[in-house]
Amino acid sequence: MIASNRPRRWPGYAVAVLFLGYAVGKAVFAVQARLGFPGGPPVSAAEQEHYFLDAATAQWLATATGVLGACVAIATVTPLARKVPRTLMLLVLAGMLLSVGGGASIMIVDGFVGIGVGWRWYHGLLGIVVIWLVIAMIRSYAAAVRRVAG
């Protein structure tokens, strides 16, 4: 990552697009009442049967989190984010990094080492890119609000 204190908008837009893509993929599987993600490893019927939620409900909830994540990402590059207290927004972004980073880490480890989930090496590369983009978005937001406050 380039060491710069200058805010950049493109990481926030890129993360928003990724979250919207995630939401669309989850919505497609929600309509089909299937667990998983298009292009991801298949979820067996036995595994789906023992899931704590019904598949459609779980996928619609995941769709909602994808839309919410996209809204937060867009908020980092708009004046709206300046109205939210900096500490609160950074706390929300830290939570986003933890949740996205957790899922992406599973993709990375399974894609390159193999833990039995079924992610491939290219999913692992995508996981690295996603973590990098979220960090870039957070750094850019922090630089933007620091410039406004300072």
PDB file of C-alpha atoms in Angstrom, residues 4 16 18 21 26 31 34 48 57 65 67 71-72 77 80 83 95 105 115 119-120 129 134 136 139 145:
ATOM      1  CA  SER A   4      -0.095   8.488   1.871  1.00  0.00           C
ATOM      2  CA  ALA A  16     -19.221  -1.062  -2.085  1.00  0.00           C
ATOM      3  CA  LEU A  18     -17.867  -6.038  -3.784  1.00  0.00           C
ATOM      4  CA  GLY A  21     -21.936  -8.366  -5.636  1.00  0.00           C
ATOM      5  CA  LYS A  26     -26.688 -14.295  -1.662  1.00  0.00           C
ATOM      6  CA  VAL A  31     -34.457 -17.458  -4.009  1.00  0.00           C
ATOM      7  CA  ARG A  34     -29.587 -22.926  -1.016  1.00  0.00           C
ATOM      8  CA  GLN A  48     -27.674 -27.618   4.879  1.00  0.00           C
ATOM      9  CA  THR A  57     -33.692 -17.000   5.752  1.00  0.00           C
ATOM     10  CA  THR A  65     -25.617  -7.476   5.483  1.00  0.00           C
ATOM     11  CA  VAL A  67     -26.402  -4.087   1.286  1.00  0.00           C
ATOM     12  CA  CYS A  71     -23.964   1.585   2.408  1.00  0.00           C
ATOM     13  CA  VAL A  72     -21.217   1.895   5.026  1.00  0.00           C
ATOM     14  CA  VAL A  77     -16.538   8.652   0.698  1.00  0.00           C
ATOM     15  CA  LEU A  80     -22.587  11.859   5.276  1.00  0.00           C
ATOM     16  CA  LYS A  83     -21.747  13.853  10.247  1.00  0.00           C
ATOM     17  CA  GLY A  95     -16.165  -4.409  12.919  1.00  0.00           C
ATOM     18  CA  SER A 105      -9.031 -15.466   5.920  1.00  0.00           C
ATOM     19  CA  ILE A 115      -8.914 -27.005   5.416  1.00  0.00           C
ATOM     20  CA  TRP A 119     -12.221 -22.772  -1.705  1.00  0.00           C
ATOM     21  CA  ARG A 120      -9.656 -22.742  -4.533  1.00  0.00           C
ATOM     22  CA  VAL A 129      -7.513  -8.364  -2.369  1.00  0.00           C
ATOM     23  CA  VAL A 134     -11.086  -2.771   3.217  1.00  0.00           C
ATOM     24  CA  ALA A 136      -7.319   0.947   2.106  1.00  0.00           C
ATOM     25  CA  ARG A 139      -7.118   4.412   5.868  1.00  0.00           C
ATOM     26  CA  VAL A 145     -11.728  12.966   8.601  1.00  0.00           C
TER      27      VAL A 145
END
